[in-house]
Each structure stands twice: as C-alpha cells, then as structure tokens.
mmCIF file of N, CA and C in Angstrom:
data_model
loop_
_atom_site.group_PDB
_atom_site.id
_atom_site.type_symbol
_atom_site.label_atom_id
_atom_site.label_comp_id
_atom_site.label_asym_id
_atom_site.label_seq_id
_atom_site.Cartn_x
_atom_site.Cartn_y
_atom_site.Cartn_z
ATOM 1 N N MET A 25 -18.474 59.968 -13.512
ATOM 2 C CA MET A 25 -18.201 61.375 -13.683
ATOM 3 C C MET A 25 -16.881 61.737 -12.998
ATOM 4 N N ALA A 26 -16.711 61.290 -11.764
ATOM 5 C CA ALA A 26 -15.473 61.596 -11.029
ATOM 6 C C ALA A 26 -14.262 61.017 -11.751
ATOM 7 N N THR A 27 -14.382 59.792 -12.216
ATOM 8 C CA THR A 27 -13.269 59.152 -12.925
ATOM 9 C C THR A 27 -12.924 59.928 -14.185
ATOM 10 N N PHE A 28 -13.937 60.350 -14.922
ATOM 11 C CA PHE A 28 -13.708 61.110 -16.147
ATOM 12 C C PHE A 28 -13.011 62.443 -15.846
ATOM 13 N N LEU A 29 -13.534 63.205 -14.888
ATOM 14 C CA LEU A 29 -12.963 64.523 -14.584
ATOM 15 C C LEU A 29 -11.535 64.410 -14.055
ATOM 16 N N ARG A 30 -11.295 63.456 -13.178
ATOM 17 C CA ARG A 30 -9.931 63.280 -12.668
ATOM 18 C C ARG A 30 -9.006 62.775 -13.776
ATOM 19 N N GLY A 31 -9.542 61.965 -14.676
ATOM 20 C CA GLY A 31 -8.767 61.508 -15.835
ATOM 21 C C GLY A 31 -8.397 62.658 -16.759
ATOM 22 N N MET A 32 -9.300 63.624 -16.909
ATOM 23 C CA MET A 32 -8.990 64.800 -17.732
ATOM 24 C C MET A 32 -7.841 65.596 -17.112
ATOM 25 N N VAL A 33 -7.848 65.747 -15.792
ATOM 26 C CA VAL A 33 -6.751 66.450 -15.116
ATOM 27 C C VAL A 33 -5.451 65.681 -15.303
ATOM 28 N N ASP A 34 -5.511 64.359 -15.175
ATOM 29 C CA ASP A 34 -4.313 63.537 -15.406
ATOM 30 C C ASP A 34 -3.789 63.750 -16.815
ATOM 31 N N HIS A 35 -4.694 63.793 -17.786
ATOM 32 C CA HIS A 35 -4.310 63.964 -19.192
ATOM 33 C C HIS A 35 -3.649 65.327 -19.421
ATOM 34 N N ILE A 36 -4.242 66.364 -18.872
ATOM 35 C CA ILE A 36 -3.666 67.708 -19.014
ATOM 36 C C ILE A 36 -2.287 67.753 -18.356
ATOM 37 N N ASP A 37 -2.167 67.111 -17.195
ATOM 38 C CA ASP A 37 -0.899 67.094 -16.476
ATOM 39 C C ASP A 37 0.168 66.329 -17.260
ATOM 40 N N ALA A 38 -0.218 65.206 -17.844
ATOM 41 C CA ALA A 38 0.733 64.376 -18.589
ATOM 42 C C ALA A 38 1.174 65.042 -19.893
ATOM 43 N N HIS A 39 0.308 65.859 -20.458
ATOM 44 C CA HIS A 39 0.598 66.509 -21.743
ATOM 45 C C HIS A 39 0.581 68.023 -21.539
ATOM 46 N N GLN A 40 1.539 68.508 -20.784
ATOM 47 C CA GLN A 40 1.536 69.902 -20.356
ATOM 48 C C GLN A 40 1.525 70.902 -21.503
ATOM 49 N N GLY A 41 2.082 70.551 -22.617
ATOM 50 C CA GLY A 41 2.066 71.466 -23.755
ATOM 51 C C GLY A 41 0.723 71.511 -24.455
ATOM 52 N N LEU A 42 -0.145 70.569 -24.142
ATOM 53 C CA LEU A 42 -1.442 70.483 -24.798
ATOM 54 C C LEU A 42 -2.275 71.746 -24.581
ATOM 55 N N ALA A 43 -2.299 72.252 -23.372
ATOM 56 C CA ALA A 43 -3.108 73.440 -23.084
ATOM 57 C C ALA A 43 -2.651 74.627 -23.922
ATOM 58 N N ARG A 44 -1.334 74.803 -24.047
ATOM 59 C CA ARG A 44 -0.820 75.911 -24.869
ATOM 60 C C ARG A 44 -1.194 75.715 -26.338
ATOM 61 N N THR A 45 -1.061 74.489 -26.809
ATOM 62 C CA THR A 45 -1.390 74.189 -28.196
ATOM 63 C C THR A 45 -2.872 74.430 -28.460
ATOM 64 N N LEU A 46 -3.723 73.974 -27.555
ATOM 65 C CA LEU A 46 -5.162 74.177 -27.723
ATOM 66 C C LEU A 46 -5.524 75.655 -27.702
ATOM 67 N N ALA A 47 -4.893 76.421 -26.833
ATOM 68 C CA ALA A 47 -5.158 77.863 -26.791
ATOM 69 C C ALA A 47 -4.781 78.520 -28.107
ATOM 70 N N THR A 48 -3.644 78.114 -28.679
ATOM 71 C CA THR A 48 -3.207 78.656 -29.968
ATOM 72 C C THR A 48 -4.192 78.281 -31.070
ATOM 73 N N LEU A 49 -4.617 77.025 -31.081
ATOM 74 C CA LEU A 49 -5.567 76.570 -32.098
ATOM 75 C C LEU A 49 -6.914 77.271 -31.955
ATOM 76 N N MET A 50 -7.342 77.496 -30.710
ATOM 77 C CA MET A 50 -8.612 78.188 -30.491
ATOM 78 C C MET A 50 -8.539 79.611 -31.022
ATOM 79 N N ALA A 51 -7.425 80.279 -30.768
ATOM 80 C CA ALA A 51 -7.251 81.654 -31.248
ATOM 81 C C ALA A 51 -7.260 81.708 -32.770
ATOM 82 N N ALA A 52 -6.759 80.652 -33.405
ATOM 83 C CA ALA A 52 -6.706 80.614 -34.869
ATOM 84 C C ALA A 52 -8.007 80.109 -35.479
ATOM 85 N N GLY A 53 -8.945 79.637 -34.655
ATOM 86 C CA GLY A 53 -10.219 79.141 -35.169
ATOM 87 C C GLY A 53 -10.091 77.830 -35.920
ATOM 88 N N SER A 54 -9.277 76.932 -35.436
ATOM 89 C CA SER A 54 -9.030 75.648 -36.082
ATOM 90 C C SER A 54 -10.301 74.810 -36.193
ATOM 91 N N GLY A 55 -10.592 74.306 -37.390
ATOM 92 C CA GLY A 55 -11.734 73.437 -37.612
ATOM 93 C C GLY A 55 -11.575 72.105 -36.914
ATOM 94 N N ALA A 56 -10.346 71.576 -36.897
ATOM 95 C CA ALA A 56 -10.095 70.302 -36.228
ATOM 96 C C ALA A 56 -10.368 70.426 -34.733
ATOM 97 N N LEU A 57 -9.990 71.557 -34.166
ATOM 98 C CA LEU A 57 -10.234 71.774 -32.749
ATOM 99 C C LEU A 57 -11.728 71.851 -32.480
ATOM 100 N N ALA A 58 -12.466 72.534 -33.335
ATOM 101 C CA ALA A 58 -13.913 72.645 -33.154
ATOM 102 C C ALA A 58 -14.563 71.272 -33.176
ATOM 103 N N GLU A 59 -14.112 70.408 -34.085
ATOM 104 C CA GLU A 59 -14.661 69.049 -34.164
ATOM 105 C C GLU A 59 -14.345 68.259 -32.896
ATOM 106 N N GLY A 60 -13.110 68.350 -32.430
ATOM 107 C CA GLY A 60 -12.719 67.661 -31.200
ATOM 108 C C GLY A 60 -13.460 68.203 -29.989
ATOM 109 N N SER A 61 -13.665 69.505 -29.954
ATOM 110 C CA SER A 61 -14.386 70.133 -28.853
ATOM 111 C C SER A 61 -15.832 69.658 -28.817
ATOM 112 N N ARG A 62 -16.447 69.548 -29.995
ATOM 113 C CA ARG A 62 -17.819 69.048 -30.056
ATOM 114 C C ARG A 62 -17.890 67.605 -29.550
ATOM 115 N N ALA A 63 -16.918 66.791 -29.915
ATOM 116 C CA ALA A 63 -16.898 65.392 -29.469
ATOM 117 C C ALA A 63 -16.742 65.316 -27.950
ATOM 118 N N LEU A 64 -15.851 66.139 -27.391
ATOM 119 C CA LEU A 64 -15.662 66.156 -25.944
ATOM 120 C C LEU A 64 -16.936 66.637 -25.258
ATOM 121 N N GLU A 65 -17.537 67.691 -25.768
ATOM 122 C CA GLU A 65 -18.763 68.202 -25.161
ATOM 123 C C GLU A 65 -19.880 67.163 -25.227
ATOM 124 N N GLN A 66 -19.954 66.407 -26.318
ATOM 125 C CA GLN A 66 -20.973 65.357 -26.416
ATOM 126 C C GLN A 66 -20.723 64.265 -25.380
ATOM 127 N N ALA A 67 -19.454 63.906 -25.183
ATOM 128 C CA ALA A 67 -19.118 62.901 -24.163
ATOM 129 C C ALA A 67 -19.519 63.400 -22.777
ATOM 130 N N VAL A 68 -19.239 64.666 -22.485
ATOM 131 C CA VAL A 68 -19.606 65.235 -21.190
ATOM 132 C C VAL A 68 -21.130 65.293 -21.063
ATOM 133 N N THR A 69 -21.813 65.672 -22.137
ATOM 134 C CA THR A 69 -23.278 65.712 -22.128
ATOM 135 C C THR A 69 -23.849 64.333 -21.807
ATOM 136 N N ASP A 70 -23.307 63.307 -22.440
ATOM 137 C CA ASP A 70 -23.772 61.939 -22.191
ATOM 138 C C ASP A 70 -23.504 61.505 -20.753
ATOM 139 N N LEU A 71 -22.322 61.849 -20.228
ATOM 140 C CA LEU A 71 -21.995 61.513 -18.844
ATOM 141 C C LEU A 71 -22.918 62.206 -17.853
ATOM 142 N N VAL A 72 -23.156 63.481 -18.068
ATOM 143 C CA VAL A 72 -24.031 64.233 -17.166
ATOM 144 C C VAL A 72 -25.447 63.663 -17.228
ATOM 145 N N ALA A 73 -25.938 63.398 -18.436
ATOM 146 C CA ALA A 73 -27.295 62.847 -18.583
ATOM 147 C C ALA A 73 -27.428 61.504 -17.864
ATOM 148 N N ALA A 74 -26.428 60.654 -18.004
ATOM 149 C CA ALA A 74 -26.463 59.354 -17.335
ATOM 150 C C ALA A 74 -26.420 59.515 -15.817
ATOM 151 N N ALA A 75 -25.605 60.428 -15.335
ATOM 152 C CA ALA A 75 -25.488 60.655 -13.896
ATOM 153 C C ALA A 75 -26.786 61.247 -13.328
ATOM 154 N N VAL A 76 -27.428 62.138 -14.091
ATOM 155 C CA VAL A 76 -28.717 62.696 -13.671
ATOM 156 C C VAL A 76 -29.754 61.577 -13.615
ATOM 157 N N LYS A 77 -29.793 60.764 -14.654
ATOM 158 C CA LYS A 77 -30.751 59.654 -14.718
ATOM 159 C C LYS A 77 -30.569 58.697 -13.536
ATOM 160 N N ASP A 78 -29.323 58.446 -13.162
ATOM 161 C CA ASP A 78 -29.032 57.560 -12.030
ATOM 162 C C ASP A 78 -29.292 58.223 -10.675
ATOM 163 N N GLY A 79 -29.542 59.532 -10.689
ATOM 164 C CA GLY A 79 -29.783 60.243 -9.443
ATOM 165 C C GLY A 79 -28.518 60.641 -8.715
ATOM 166 N N ALA A 80 -27.370 60.508 -9.370
ATOM 167 C CA ALA A 80 -26.100 60.834 -8.734
ATOM 168 C C ALA A 80 -25.752 62.315 -8.851
ATOM 169 N N VAL A 81 -26.378 62.987 -9.802
ATOM 170 C CA VAL A 81 -26.078 64.391 -10.081
ATOM 171 C C VAL A 81 -27.392 65.176 -10.089
ATOM 172 N N ARG A 82 -27.339 66.398 -9.638
ATOM 173 C CA ARG A 82 -28.519 67.269 -9.645
ATOM 174 C C ARG A 82 -29.090 67.359 -11.048
ATOM 175 N N ASP A 83 -30.390 67.546 -11.146
ATOM 176 C CA ASP A 83 -31.019 67.592 -12.458
ATOM 177 C C ASP A 83 -31.007 68.987 -13.088
ATOM 178 N N ASP A 84 -30.419 69.955 -12.419
ATOM 179 C CA ASP A 84 -30.321 71.297 -12.997
ATOM 180 C C ASP A 84 -28.924 71.594 -13.540
ATOM 181 N N VAL A 85 -28.136 70.546 -13.715
ATOM 182 C CA VAL A 85 -26.760 70.685 -14.205
ATOM 183 C C VAL A 85 -26.734 70.369 -15.691
ATOM 184 N N ASP A 86 -25.923 71.136 -16.428
ATOM 185 C CA ASP A 86 -25.739 70.789 -17.838
ATOM 186 C C ASP A 86 -24.250 70.669 -18.146
ATOM 187 N N ALA A 87 -23.970 70.143 -19.311
ATOM 188 C CA ALA A 87 -22.581 69.894 -19.704
ATOM 189 C C ALA A 87 -21.778 71.179 -19.805
ATOM 190 N N GLY A 88 -22.421 72.281 -20.125
ATOM 191 C CA GLY A 88 -21.708 73.551 -20.271
ATOM 192 C C GLY A 88 -20.953 73.954 -19.019
ATOM 193 N N ALA A 89 -21.559 73.754 -17.867
ATOM 194 C CA ALA A 89 -20.895 74.107 -16.609
ATOM 195 C C ALA A 89 -19.673 73.228 -16.372
ATOM 196 N N VAL A 90 -19.807 71.956 -16.678
ATOM 197 C CA VAL A 90 -18.681 71.033 -16.513
ATOM 198 C C VAL A 90 -17.572 71.382 -17.495
ATOM 199 N N MET A 91 -17.940 71.688 -18.736
ATOM 200 C CA MET A 91 -16.949 72.078 -19.740
ATOM 201 C C MET A 91 -16.220 73.352 -19.322
ATOM 202 N N MET A 92 -16.958 74.301 -18.766
ATOM 203 C CA MET A 92 -16.329 75.554 -18.335
ATOM 204 C C MET A 92 -15.298 75.285 -17.245
ATOM 205 N N ALA A 93 -15.629 74.391 -16.317
ATOM 206 C CA ALA A 93 -14.674 74.037 -15.262
ATOM 207 C C ALA A 93 -13.423 73.411 -15.868
ATOM 208 N N LEU A 94 -13.600 72.504 -16.828
ATOM 209 C CA LEU A 94 -12.447 71.874 -17.479
ATOM 210 C C LEU A 94 -11.609 72.892 -18.241
ATOM 211 N N HIS A 95 -12.265 73.815 -18.928
ATOM 212 C CA HIS A 95 -11.523 74.857 -19.656
ATOM 213 C C HIS A 95 -10.725 75.730 -18.689
ATOM 214 N N GLY A 96 -11.335 76.066 -17.570
ATOM 215 C CA GLY A 96 -10.633 76.879 -16.572
ATOM 216 C C GLY A 96 -9.416 76.169 -16.010
ATOM 217 N N ILE A 97 -9.576 74.887 -15.746
ATOM 218 C CA ILE A 97 -8.449 74.095 -15.241
ATOM 219 C C ILE A 97 -7.328 74.074 -16.270
ATOM 220 N N GLY A 98 -7.676 73.828 -17.515
ATOM 221 C CA GLY A 98 -6.663 73.787 -18.573
ATOM 222 C C GLY A 98 -5.990 75.132 -18.778
ATOM 223 N N ALA A 99 -6.762 76.205 -18.689
ATOM 224 C CA ALA A 99 -6.204 77.540 -18.910
ATOM 225 C C ALA A 99 -5.219 77.940 -17.818
ATOM 226 N N ALA A 100 -5.363 77.363 -16.644
ATOM 227 C CA ALA A 100 -4.500 77.720 -15.516
ATOM 228 C C ALA A 100 -3.312 76.780 -15.374
ATOM 229 N N HIS A 101 -3.019 75.992 -16.395
ATOM 230 C CA HIS A 101 -2.009 74.936 -16.323
ATOM 231 C C HIS A 101 -0.615 75.405 -15.922
ATOM 232 N N ASP A 102 -0.300 76.670 -16.128
ATOM 233 C CA ASP A 102 1.054 77.126 -15.830
ATOM 234 C C ASP A 102 1.190 77.796 -14.459
ATOM 235 N N ARG A 103 0.129 77.725 -13.639
ATOM 236 C CA ARG A 103 0.204 78.288 -12.289
ATOM 237 C C ARG A 103 1.072 77.402 -11.399
ATOM 238 N N PRO A 104 1.836 78.004 -10.502
ATOM 239 C CA PRO A 104 2.565 77.186 -9.523
ATOM 240 C C PRO A 104 1.550 76.401 -8.691
ATOM 241 N N GLY A 105 1.826 75.156 -8.447
ATOM 242 C CA GLY A 105 0.912 74.329 -7.665
ATOM 243 C C GLY A 105 -0.342 73.945 -8.419
ATOM 244 N N TRP A 106 -0.264 74.006 -9.755
ATOM 245 C CA TRP A 106 -1.432 73.762 -10.603
ATOM 246 C C TRP A 106 -2.109 72.434 -10.277
ATOM 247 N N ARG A 107 -1.354 71.378 -10.157
ATOM 248 C CA ARG A 107 -1.957 70.058 -9.995
ATOM 249 C C ARG A 107 -2.820 69.987 -8.738
ATOM 250 N N ALA A 108 -2.298 70.463 -7.636
ATOM 251 C CA ALA A 108 -3.060 70.433 -6.384
ATOM 252 C C ALA A 108 -4.317 71.293 -6.511
ATOM 253 N N GLU A 109 -4.181 72.465 -7.125
ATOM 254 C CA GLU A 109 -5.341 73.328 -7.318
ATOM 255 C C GLU A 109 -6.352 72.674 -8.247
ATOM 256 N N ALA A 110 -5.884 72.036 -9.319
ATOM 257 C CA ALA A 110 -6.778 71.366 -10.265
ATOM 258 C C ALA A 110 -7.547 70.255 -9.563
ATOM 259 N N ASP A 111 -6.867 69.475 -8.742
ATOM 260 C CA ASP A 111 -7.545 68.424 -7.988
ATOM 261 C C ASP A 111 -8.596 69.021 -7.050
ATOM 262 N N GLY A 112 -8.253 70.153 -6.445
ATOM 263 C CA GLY A 112 -9.208 70.835 -5.570
ATOM 264 C C GLY A 112 -10.425 71.342 -6.319
ATOM 265 N N VAL A 113 -10.210 71.868 -7.524
ATOM 266 C CA VAL A 113 -11.336 72.345 -8.333
ATOM 267 C C VAL A 113 -12.239 71.177 -8.715
ATOM 268 N N ILE A 114 -11.658 70.045 -9.078
ATOM 269 C CA ILE A 114 -12.460 68.867 -9.416
ATOM 270 C C ILE A 114 -13.284 68.431 -8.202
ATOM 271 N N THR A 115 -12.693 68.423 -7.027
ATOM 272 C CA THR A 115 -13.436 68.078 -5.815
ATOM 273 C C THR A 115 -14.584 69.057 -5.600
ATOM 274 N N LEU A 116 -14.320 70.336 -5.798
ATOM 275 C CA LEU A 116 -15.344 71.364 -5.659
ATOM 276 C C LEU A 116 -16.476 71.152 -6.664
ATOM 277 N N VAL A 117 -16.126 70.864 -7.905
ATOM 278 C CA VAL A 117 -17.127 70.620 -8.949
ATOM 279 C C VAL A 117 -17.959 69.391 -8.597
ATOM 280 N N LEU A 118 -17.300 68.306 -8.203
ATOM 281 C CA LEU A 118 -18.032 67.089 -7.851
ATOM 282 C C LEU A 118 -18.974 67.321 -6.671
ATOM 283 N N ASP A 119 -18.515 68.058 -5.675
ATOM 284 C CA ASP A 119 -19.388 68.380 -4.537
ATOM 285 C C ASP A 119 -20.598 69.186 -4.996
ATOM 286 N N GLY A 120 -20.380 70.110 -5.917
ATOM 287 C CA GLY A 120 -21.475 70.931 -6.424
ATOM 288 C C GLY A 120 -22.452 70.172 -7.307
ATOM 289 N N LEU A 121 -21.985 69.117 -7.937
ATOM 290 C CA LEU A 121 -22.844 68.321 -8.814
ATOM 291 C C LEU A 121 -23.758 67.372 -8.049
ATOM 292 N N ARG A 122 -23.355 66.981 -6.844
ATOM 293 C CA ARG A 122 -24.102 65.963 -6.097
ATOM 294 C C ARG A 122 -25.488 66.441 -5.708
ATOM 295 N N ARG A 123 -26.400 65.491 -5.763
ATOM 296 C CA ARG A 123 -27.751 65.754 -5.250
ATOM 297 C C ARG A 123 -27.666 65.750 -3.733
ATOM 298 N N SER A 124 -28.421 66.597 -3.125
ATOM 299 C CA SER A 124 -28.500 66.553 -1.664
ATOM 300 C C SER A 124 -29.955 66.343 -1.296
ATOM 301 N N GLY A 125 -30.182 65.744 -0.149
ATOM 302 C CA GLY A 125 -31.548 65.563 0.324
ATOM 303 C C GLY A 125 -32.164 66.906 0.611
ATOM 304 N N SER A 126 -33.472 67.005 0.540
ATOM 305 C CA SER A 126 -34.131 68.299 0.737
ATOM 306 C C SER A 126 -33.822 68.862 2.118
ATOM 307 N N GLY A 127 -33.679 68.003 3.123
ATOM 308 C CA GLY A 127 -33.303 68.482 4.454
ATOM 309 C C GLY A 127 -31.910 69.058 4.457
ATOM 310 N N ASP A 128 -30.993 68.403 3.735
ATOM 311 C CA ASP A 128 -29.627 68.905 3.643
ATOM 312 C C ASP A 128 -29.597 70.270 2.979
ATOM 313 N N ALA A 129 -30.366 70.423 1.898
ATOM 314 C CA ALA A 129 -30.384 71.698 1.174
ATOM 315 C C ALA A 129 -30.917 72.807 2.071
ATOM 316 N N GLN A 130 -31.977 72.507 2.841
ATOM 317 C CA GLN A 130 -32.534 73.523 3.729
ATOM 318 C C GLN A 130 -31.534 73.887 4.812
ATOM 319 N N ARG A 131 -30.839 72.892 5.385
ATOM 320 C CA ARG A 131 -29.827 73.185 6.401
ATOM 321 C C ARG A 131 -28.713 74.042 5.833
ATOM 322 N N GLU A 132 -28.301 73.768 4.565
ATOM 323 C CA GLU A 132 -27.256 74.576 3.929
ATOM 324 C C GLU A 132 -27.726 76.010 3.763
ATOM 325 N N GLN A 133 -28.983 76.206 3.328
ATOM 326 C CA GLN A 133 -29.501 77.568 3.162
ATOM 327 C C GLN A 133 -29.561 78.280 4.509
ATOM 328 N N ASP A 134 -30.029 77.556 5.551
ATOM 329 C CA ASP A 134 -30.101 78.154 6.884
ATOM 330 C C ASP A 134 -28.715 78.547 7.376
ATOM 331 N N SER A 135 -27.727 77.672 7.170
ATOM 332 C CA SER A 135 -26.352 77.969 7.588
ATOM 333 C C SER A 135 -25.801 79.163 6.837
ATOM 334 N N ALA A 136 -26.063 79.233 5.551
ATOM 335 C CA ALA A 136 -25.571 80.353 4.750
ATOM 336 C C ALA A 136 -26.202 81.655 5.229
ATOM 337 N N GLY A 137 -27.503 81.619 5.527
ATOM 338 C CA GLY A 137 -28.174 82.819 6.018
ATOM 339 C C GLY A 137 -27.620 83.268 7.351
ATOM 340 N N THR A 138 -27.375 82.314 8.240
ATOM 341 C CA THR A 138 -26.799 82.630 9.545
ATOM 342 C C THR A 138 -25.407 83.226 9.382
ATOM 343 N N ALA A 139 -24.603 82.639 8.511
ATOM 344 C CA ALA A 139 -23.242 83.152 8.284
ATOM 345 C C ALA A 139 -23.283 84.565 7.736
ATOM 346 N N LEU A 140 -24.210 84.847 6.809
ATOM 347 C CA LEU A 140 -24.298 86.204 6.248
ATOM 348 C C LEU A 140 -24.760 87.205 7.296
ATOM 349 N N ARG A 141 -25.649 86.786 8.188
ATOM 350 C CA ARG A 141 -26.086 87.709 9.242
ATOM 351 C C ARG A 141 -24.929 88.017 10.192
ATOM 352 N N ARG A 142 -24.093 87.012 10.450
ATOM 353 C CA ARG A 142 -22.954 87.220 11.352
ATOM 354 C C ARG A 142 -21.848 88.017 10.681
ATOM 355 N N HIS A 143 -21.660 87.810 9.377
ATOM 356 C CA HIS A 143 -20.576 88.436 8.626
ATOM 357 C C HIS A 143 -21.150 89.021 7.341
ATOM 358 N N PRO A 144 -21.887 90.132 7.444
ATOM 359 C CA PRO A 144 -22.515 90.675 6.236
ATOM 360 C C PRO A 144 -21.470 91.116 5.213
ATOM 361 N N LEU A 145 -21.864 91.036 3.964
ATOM 362 C CA LEU A 145 -20.991 91.485 2.888
ATOM 363 C C LEU A 145 -20.911 93.005 2.921
ATOM 364 N N PRO A 146 -19.761 93.578 2.593
ATOM 365 C CA PRO A 146 -19.652 95.042 2.561
ATOM 366 C C PRO A 146 -20.471 95.586 1.398
ATOM 367 N N PRO A 147 -20.931 96.838 1.519
ATOM 368 C CA PRO A 147 -21.683 97.417 0.410
ATOM 369 C C PRO A 147 -20.772 97.568 -0.805
ATOM 370 N N PRO A 148 -21.363 97.540 -2.000
ATOM 371 C CA PRO A 148 -20.546 97.709 -3.220
ATOM 372 C C PRO A 148 -19.857 99.073 -3.227
ATOM 373 N N ALA A 149 -18.776 99.152 -3.956
ATOM 374 C CA ALA A 149 -18.058 100.419 -4.089
ATOM 375 C C ALA A 149 -18.995 101.452 -4.704
ATOM 376 N N GLY A 150 -18.908 102.665 -4.268
ATOM 377 C CA GLY A 150 -19.755 103.727 -4.811
ATOM 378 C C GLY A 150 -21.082 103.856 -4.089
ATOM 379 N N GLY A 151 -21.265 103.037 -3.009
ATOM 380 C CA GLY A 151 -22.444 103.165 -2.191
ATOM 381 C C GLY A 151 -23.717 102.574 -2.782
ATOM 382 N N GLN A 152 -23.614 101.746 -3.799
ATOM 383 C CA GLN A 152 -24.811 101.174 -4.404
ATOM 384 C C GLN A 152 -25.140 99.850 -3.799
#
C-alpha cells in the first residue's frame, strides 16, 4: 500500500500536466477517463482488501477514502511546496490506515480526551 501511494505521488510529480488534463477531462465527462478511474479504483480496492486480509490495515477502511486522498493530492498539484505536502499527506494516510492494538487505541482516546479538557474547542459561531 505504501509503495503504491508513494508511487502515485511520484507519477503525479513526474507528469505535472496530468492533473490539469484530468481535471479538464473530468469537467467534460470523458468516457475514457471514467474507464481509467474505474480501473484505478479497482486496483485500490484490491490493495486495500489484501492489506485488510493481511492485518496491515484497519478493517473499517474502504477504497473510497484512499481515492479521495489521492484526488486531493492531485488537485493541489500547483501549490508551492506541493511535493513535501503530498509526501506528508501520504504519511498521514498511511498512519491512519494502520491497525493499532486495542491498548494503543484506548490510550489514544484517553490522550485526546485529556487534550480536549485542557484545550476545549471554542463554541460554534452564533452560540450554538
């Protein structure tokens, strides 16, 4: 999974005009793009399923979330510092995909609760 996601970032980086071309084709409703998108989504679905089966990825993850991350990375291709940010997003996605031991998950929830008690979120605008 990590190799695939980092390879996708490498591909987008190597073919910088690709993101613009894909955005144009998506806006035009290209049939060829839809076919390619389905093939990519199937590849991601197969990768996620294999990683879940191996126990390397949480079992509540689906290909849609991974695809959304890839689309977001591609859409932001023209940002200054894009490559470093893209690598960071992939690291974030991979960290989020990993299974954690039940003790680890409980410690994370406890830490998050403690942090929120120390630094509560401000109330929403309008007092709701």
